[in-house]
Structure formats: structure tokens, C-alpha cells
């Protein structure tokens, strides 16, 4: 089974690139979705987070992601601690899902992870692809997508690795520019993935 890892900063267009992999029949694993599901379902993960970050729960006892974000996005050490905790739990679930994909006979799996490289998840991949886009475009996209204010969107963007990190660390780079449409970018992504799979 071939495994392609997709990474890049938030709002760069990873969803469109992943759509191209879906067209190719890839078994899709979204590390962010895995993390959010574990936040809901994994008591040990919630306990580890509250032990480190304190009062980050809402009235129902669930992790309040905005409270947590306000703590970690302005504190690099706190962000590093969050990532270390999350990667441990997410990594176990990724391994389980990849084993399930392989057992099913799937010829291709895709891991979508913003921290693909830092987490060590990239080592599971046959090829890593960075999806990048200009920072201002990314800020506008995540504001529209998530209904968040500009200052919070900028905190999110500024807390992530610079574009140069993704360019230097991945096997391939997909650029998503101002003049791209989802269709043109998706077609370019599909062409790249077909080349990787040759």
C-alpha cells in the first residue's frame, strides 16, 4: 500500500488536494478529525490536556478549543506541549487506521496532517506533499470557513511553521495562488499524485 502524506499551513488548500486523492480511491485519514474525535471520546487525552493547561473545559466538561487556542497560540512552549500530547494519542490511532486500510487491500492511503513532519507521521509515508498559499489568502480563507475574527485567524496563521519549512521538508510542493480556482488547483494536484504513483 502506498501512503501519501499531505501537509501545509491552515487555509492553503489541503482539502482540494485531498479531493484529488479521493478521486484516485485513497483511504483518507484526517489527523485533525482524529484529534477532534479523540477530544470527544478519549478520557485519557482530556485528562492529559487539563493536567497541563488547567481550566480549558466548557460548562459540559468538554475541551473548549477556543480557550485552549488562546493559551497555546501566544505561547510557543505551551503549543509544543499541546503538540507532544496530541501526537502521542493521534499517532496510535493513525497506526490503527493504516493497518485497517492495508488489511482491506486498499492500494493507496492518504494522511492529512498539519504537523505531519514534526509529529513523525511523515516517516510512515512513501511521499510527502506540502500545500502552500500566501499568508493573506490563508487568513481570509480560515475567517470565511470557520467564522472567526481576523485577530484570531492571524494568531492561528502566525503560530504555524513558515512556508519555507514546508518547502524544505517535503518531497513535493503544490502552490495554491490567488488566481487559482478550486478546479485548476485540483487538476494540478491530481497530475502530481498520478506522477507520484507511477
mmCIF file of C-alpha atoms in Angstrom:
data_model
loop_
_atom_site.group_PDB
_atom_site.id
_atom_site.type_symbol
_atom_site.label_atom_id
_atom_site.label_comp_id
_atom_site.label_asym_id
_atom_site.label_seq_id
_atom_site.Cartn_x
_atom_site.Cartn_y
_atom_site.Cartn_z
ATOM 1 C CA UNK A 1 0.000 0.000 0.000
ATOM 2 C CA UNK A 2 1.348 3.433 -0.934
ATOM 3 C CA UNK A 3 0.950 6.186 1.666
ATOM 4 C CA UNK A 4 0.994 9.857 0.682
ATOM 5 C CA UNK A 5 1.239 12.489 3.402
ATOM 6 C CA UNK A 6 -0.315 15.895 2.824
ATOM 7 C CA UNK A 7 0.694 18.854 4.952
ATOM 8 C CA UNK A 8 0.927 22.624 4.891
ATOM 9 C CA UNK A 9 -0.412 25.564 6.837
ATOM 10 C CA UNK A 10 -4.121 26.036 7.530
ATOM 11 C CA UNK A 11 -6.135 27.601 4.726
ATOM 12 C CA UNK A 12 -3.637 26.645 1.992
ATOM 13 C CA UNK A 13 -5.952 24.291 0.099
ATOM 14 C CA UNK A 14 -5.227 20.849 1.504
ATOM 15 C CA UNK A 15 -8.927 19.916 1.274
ATOM 16 C CA UNK A 16 -8.911 20.461 -2.500
ATOM 17 C CA UNK A 17 -5.691 18.475 -2.888
ATOM 18 C CA UNK A 18 -7.186 15.671 -0.813
ATOM 19 C CA UNK A 19 -10.201 15.655 -3.115
ATOM 20 C CA UNK A 20 -7.836 14.661 -5.920
ATOM 21 C CA UNK A 21 -6.550 11.759 -3.827
ATOM 22 C CA UNK A 22 -10.130 10.751 -3.045
ATOM 23 C CA UNK A 23 -10.745 10.599 -6.835
ATOM 24 C CA UNK A 24 -7.901 8.096 -7.018
ATOM 25 C CA UNK A 25 -9.630 5.902 -4.414
ATOM 26 C CA UNK A 26 -7.323 6.685 -1.495
ATOM 27 C CA UNK A 27 -8.195 5.600 2.048
ATOM 28 C CA UNK A 28 -8.365 9.024 3.735
ATOM 29 C CA UNK A 29 -7.062 9.725 7.216
ATOM 30 C CA UNK A 30 -7.511 13.268 8.533
ATOM 31 C CA UNK A 31 -5.263 13.728 11.586
ATOM 32 C CA UNK A 32 -7.244 16.816 12.641
ATOM 33 C CA UNK A 33 -10.507 14.846 12.557
ATOM 34 C CA UNK A 34 -8.803 12.052 14.517
ATOM 35 C CA UNK A 35 -7.672 14.596 17.118
ATOM 36 C CA UNK A 36 -11.141 16.167 17.426
ATOM 37 C CA UNK A 37 -12.780 12.760 17.742
ATOM 38 C CA UNK A 38 -10.279 11.794 20.439
ATOM 39 C CA UNK A 39 -11.043 15.070 22.271
ATOM 40 C CA UNK A 40 -14.654 13.878 22.445
ATOM 41 C CA UNK A 41 -14.066 10.175 23.088
ATOM 42 C CA UNK A 42 -10.712 9.775 24.863
ATOM 43 C CA UNK A 43 -10.848 10.477 28.585
ATOM 44 C CA UNK A 44 -7.064 9.916 28.923
ATOM 45 C CA UNK A 45 -6.380 12.633 26.295
ATOM 46 C CA UNK A 46 -8.738 15.107 28.006
ATOM 47 C CA UNK A 47 -7.133 14.361 31.372
ATOM 48 C CA UNK A 48 -3.630 14.910 29.948
ATOM 49 C CA UNK A 49 -4.693 18.258 28.463
ATOM 50 C CA UNK A 50 -6.395 19.578 31.594
ATOM 51 C CA UNK A 51 -3.468 18.412 33.730
ATOM 52 C CA UNK A 52 -1.150 20.542 31.577
ATOM 53 C CA UNK A 53 -3.363 23.539 30.685
ATOM 54 C CA UNK A 54 -5.795 23.855 33.595
ATOM 55 C CA UNK A 55 -9.274 25.318 33.072
ATOM 56 C CA UNK A 56 -9.854 24.715 29.358
ATOM 57 C CA UNK A 57 -13.219 22.981 29.655
ATOM 58 C CA UNK A 58 -16.667 24.330 28.873
ATOM 59 C CA UNK A 59 -19.672 24.011 31.204
ATOM 60 C CA UNK A 60 -20.418 20.488 29.947
ATOM 61 C CA UNK A 61 -16.873 19.285 30.735
ATOM 62 C CA UNK A 62 -15.690 19.140 27.126
ATOM 63 C CA UNK A 63 -12.448 20.764 25.991
ATOM 64 C CA UNK A 64 -13.170 24.331 24.833
ATOM 65 C CA UNK A 65 -10.944 24.606 21.750
ATOM 66 C CA UNK A 66 -11.004 28.422 21.741
ATOM 67 C CA UNK A 67 -9.890 28.563 25.390
ATOM 68 C CA UNK A 68 -7.123 26.104 24.607
ATOM 69 C CA UNK A 69 -6.194 28.055 21.473
ATOM 70 C CA UNK A 70 -5.929 31.303 23.403
ATOM 71 C CA UNK A 71 -3.434 29.631 25.742
ATOM 72 C CA UNK A 72 -1.232 27.920 23.160
ATOM 73 C CA UNK A 73 -1.212 30.292 20.177
ATOM 74 C CA UNK A 74 0.624 33.007 22.112
ATOM 75 C CA UNK A 75 2.993 30.695 23.985
ATOM 76 C CA UNK A 76 5.421 28.550 21.937
ATOM 77 C CA UNK A 77 6.271 26.297 24.908
ATOM 78 C CA UNK A 78 2.572 25.625 25.569
ATOM 79 C CA UNK A 79 1.998 24.909 21.870
ATOM 80 C CA UNK A 80 4.905 22.443 21.903
ATOM 81 C CA UNK A 81 3.392 20.704 24.942
ATOM 82 C CA UNK A 82 -0.029 20.503 23.269
ATOM 83 C CA UNK A 83 1.539 19.004 20.153
ATOM 84 C CA UNK A 84 3.524 16.427 22.137
ATOM 85 C CA UNK A 85 0.386 15.288 23.975
ATOM 86 C CA UNK A 86 -1.802 15.251 20.850
ATOM 87 C CA UNK A 87 0.754 13.492 18.634
ATOM 88 C CA UNK A 88 1.082 10.623 21.092
ATOM 89 C CA UNK A 89 -2.656 9.863 21.032
ATOM 90 C CA UNK A 90 -3.223 10.669 17.354
ATOM 91 C CA UNK A 91 -0.222 8.564 16.279
ATOM 92 C CA UNK A 92 -1.683 5.438 17.862
ATOM 93 C CA UNK A 93 -4.990 5.969 16.060
ATOM 94 C CA UNK A 94 -3.245 6.633 12.712
ATOM 95 C CA UNK A 95 -1.377 3.337 13.049
ATOM 96 C CA UNK A 96 -4.657 1.555 13.722
ATOM 97 C CA UNK A 97 -6.355 3.127 10.687
ATOM 98 C CA UNK A 98 -3.401 2.437 8.358
ATOM 99 C CA UNK A 99 -3.408 -1.207 9.442
ATOM 100 C CA UNK A 100 -7.150 -1.328 8.725
ATOM 101 C CA UNK A 101 -6.592 0.185 5.245
ATOM 102 C CA UNK A 102 -3.848 -2.315 4.435
ATOM 103 C CA UNK A 103 -5.901 -5.257 5.716
ATOM 104 C CA UNK A 104 -8.764 -4.185 3.441
ATOM 105 C CA UNK A 105 -6.476 -4.405 0.395
ATOM 106 C CA UNK A 106 -6.555 -0.668 -0.311
ATOM 107 C CA UNK A 107 -3.660 0.246 -2.669
ATOM 108 C CA UNK A 108 -3.395 3.893 -1.547
ATOM 109 C CA UNK A 109 -3.795 5.766 1.745
ATOM 110 C CA UNK A 110 -3.503 9.483 2.423
ATOM 111 C CA UNK A 111 -2.650 11.134 5.731
ATOM 112 C CA UNK A 112 -3.724 14.782 6.040
ATOM 113 C CA UNK A 113 -1.773 16.329 8.921
ATOM 114 C CA UNK A 114 -0.723 19.924 9.509
ATOM 115 C CA UNK A 115 2.084 18.600 11.751
ATOM 116 C CA UNK A 116 2.922 15.637 9.504
ATOM 117 C CA UNK A 117 6.664 16.238 9.754
ATOM 118 C CA UNK A 118 7.051 17.433 13.353
ATOM 119 C CA UNK A 119 4.898 14.598 14.692
ATOM 120 C CA UNK A 120 6.877 11.871 12.962
ATOM 121 C CA UNK A 121 3.793 10.836 10.942
ATOM 122 C CA UNK A 122 5.703 11.719 7.749
ATOM 123 C CA UNK A 123 8.005 8.749 8.385
ATOM 124 C CA UNK A 124 5.008 6.488 7.726
ATOM 125 C CA UNK A 125 4.658 7.944 4.183
ATOM 126 C CA UNK A 126 6.165 6.963 0.842
ATOM 127 C CA UNK A 127 5.916 10.613 -0.274
ATOM 128 C CA UNK A 128 5.155 13.896 1.479
ATOM 129 C CA UNK A 129 3.441 16.806 -0.269
ATOM 130 C CA UNK A 130 3.306 20.390 1.024
ATOM 131 C CA UNK A 131 0.326 22.541 0.022
ATOM 132 C CA UNK A 132 1.219 26.221 0.354
ATOM 133 C CA UNK A 133 -0.538 29.551 -0.276
ATOM 134 C CA UNK A 134 0.146 33.230 0.539
ATOM 135 C CA UNK A 135 -0.485 34.109 4.215
ATOM 136 C CA UNK A 136 -3.080 36.829 3.495
ATOM 137 C CA UNK A 137 -5.087 34.450 1.343
ATOM 138 C CA UNK A 138 -4.963 31.851 4.131
ATOM 139 C CA UNK A 139 -6.200 34.371 6.742
ATOM 140 C CA UNK A 140 -9.208 35.254 4.548
ATOM 141 C CA UNK A 141 -9.996 31.605 3.888
ATOM 142 C CA UNK A 142 -9.992 30.479 7.505
ATOM 143 C CA UNK A 143 -12.058 33.521 8.574
ATOM 144 C CA UNK A 144 -14.682 32.590 5.962
ATOM 145 C CA UNK A 145 -14.505 28.856 6.623
ATOM 146 C CA UNK A 146 -14.693 28.977 10.412
ATOM 147 C CA UNK A 147 -16.474 32.268 11.076
ATOM 148 C CA UNK A 148 -13.656 33.513 13.302
ATOM 149 C CA UNK A 149 -12.473 37.117 13.735
ATOM 150 C CA UNK A 150 -9.388 38.357 11.887
ATOM 151 C CA UNK A 151 -7.211 38.667 15.003
ATOM 152 C CA UNK A 152 -7.834 35.014 15.935
ATOM 153 C CA UNK A 153 -7.239 33.904 12.335
ATOM 154 C CA UNK A 154 -3.913 35.778 12.316
ATOM 155 C CA UNK A 155 -2.893 34.166 15.618
ATOM 156 C CA UNK A 156 -3.565 30.759 14.063
ATOM 157 C CA UNK A 157 -1.564 31.584 10.940
ATOM 158 C CA UNK A 158 1.327 33.133 12.895
ATOM 159 C CA UNK A 159 1.542 30.170 15.291
ATOM 160 C CA UNK A 160 2.285 27.784 12.425
ATOM 161 C CA UNK A 161 5.559 26.934 10.752
ATOM 162 C CA UNK A 162 6.646 29.292 7.956
ATOM 163 C CA UNK A 163 6.095 28.299 4.340
ATOM 164 C CA UNK A 164 9.846 27.743 3.949
ATOM 165 C CA UNK A 165 9.675 24.895 6.488
ATOM 166 C CA UNK A 166 7.142 23.005 4.361
ATOM 167 C CA UNK A 167 9.021 23.706 1.123
ATOM 168 C CA UNK A 168 12.319 22.465 2.527
ATOM 169 C CA UNK A 169 10.943 19.447 4.398
ATOM 170 C CA UNK A 170 8.568 17.801 1.896
ATOM 171 C CA UNK A 171 9.269 15.706 -1.179
ATOM 172 C CA UNK A 172 6.857 17.766 -3.333
ATOM 173 C CA UNK A 173 5.244 21.249 -3.176
ATOM 174 C CA UNK A 174 1.803 22.230 -4.514
ATOM 175 C CA UNK A 175 1.309 26.008 -4.733
ATOM 176 C CA UNK A 176 -2.222 27.378 -4.427
ATOM 177 C CA UNK A 177 -2.168 31.007 -5.551
ATOM 178 C CA UNK A 178 -4.591 33.951 -5.637
ATOM 179 C CA UNK A 179 -5.521 33.286 -9.277
ATOM 180 C CA UNK A 180 -6.205 29.571 -8.772
ATOM 181 C CA UNK A 181 -9.736 28.226 -8.734
ATOM 182 C CA UNK A 182 -10.533 25.020 -6.859
ATOM 183 C CA UNK A 183 -10.803 23.341 -10.272
ATOM 184 C CA UNK A 184 -7.411 24.456 -11.609
ATOM 185 C CA UNK A 185 -5.682 23.676 -8.336
ATOM 186 C CA UNK A 186 -7.425 20.295 -8.060
ATOM 187 C CA UNK A 187 -6.337 19.362 -11.589
ATOM 188 C CA UNK A 188 -2.724 20.280 -10.784
ATOM 189 C CA UNK A 189 -2.905 18.212 -7.576
ATOM 190 C CA UNK A 190 -4.299 15.206 -9.450
ATOM 191 C CA UNK A 191 -1.498 15.424 -12.035
ATOM 192 C CA UNK A 192 1.122 15.484 -9.265
ATOM 193 C CA UNK A 193 -0.374 12.497 -7.437
ATOM 194 C CA UNK A 194 -0.501 10.482 -10.665
ATOM 195 C CA UNK A 195 3.193 11.230 -11.154
ATOM 196 C CA UNK A 196 3.987 10.116 -7.597
ATOM 197 C CA UNK A 197 2.074 6.871 -8.103
ATOM 198 C CA UNK A 198 3.812 5.953 -11.387
#
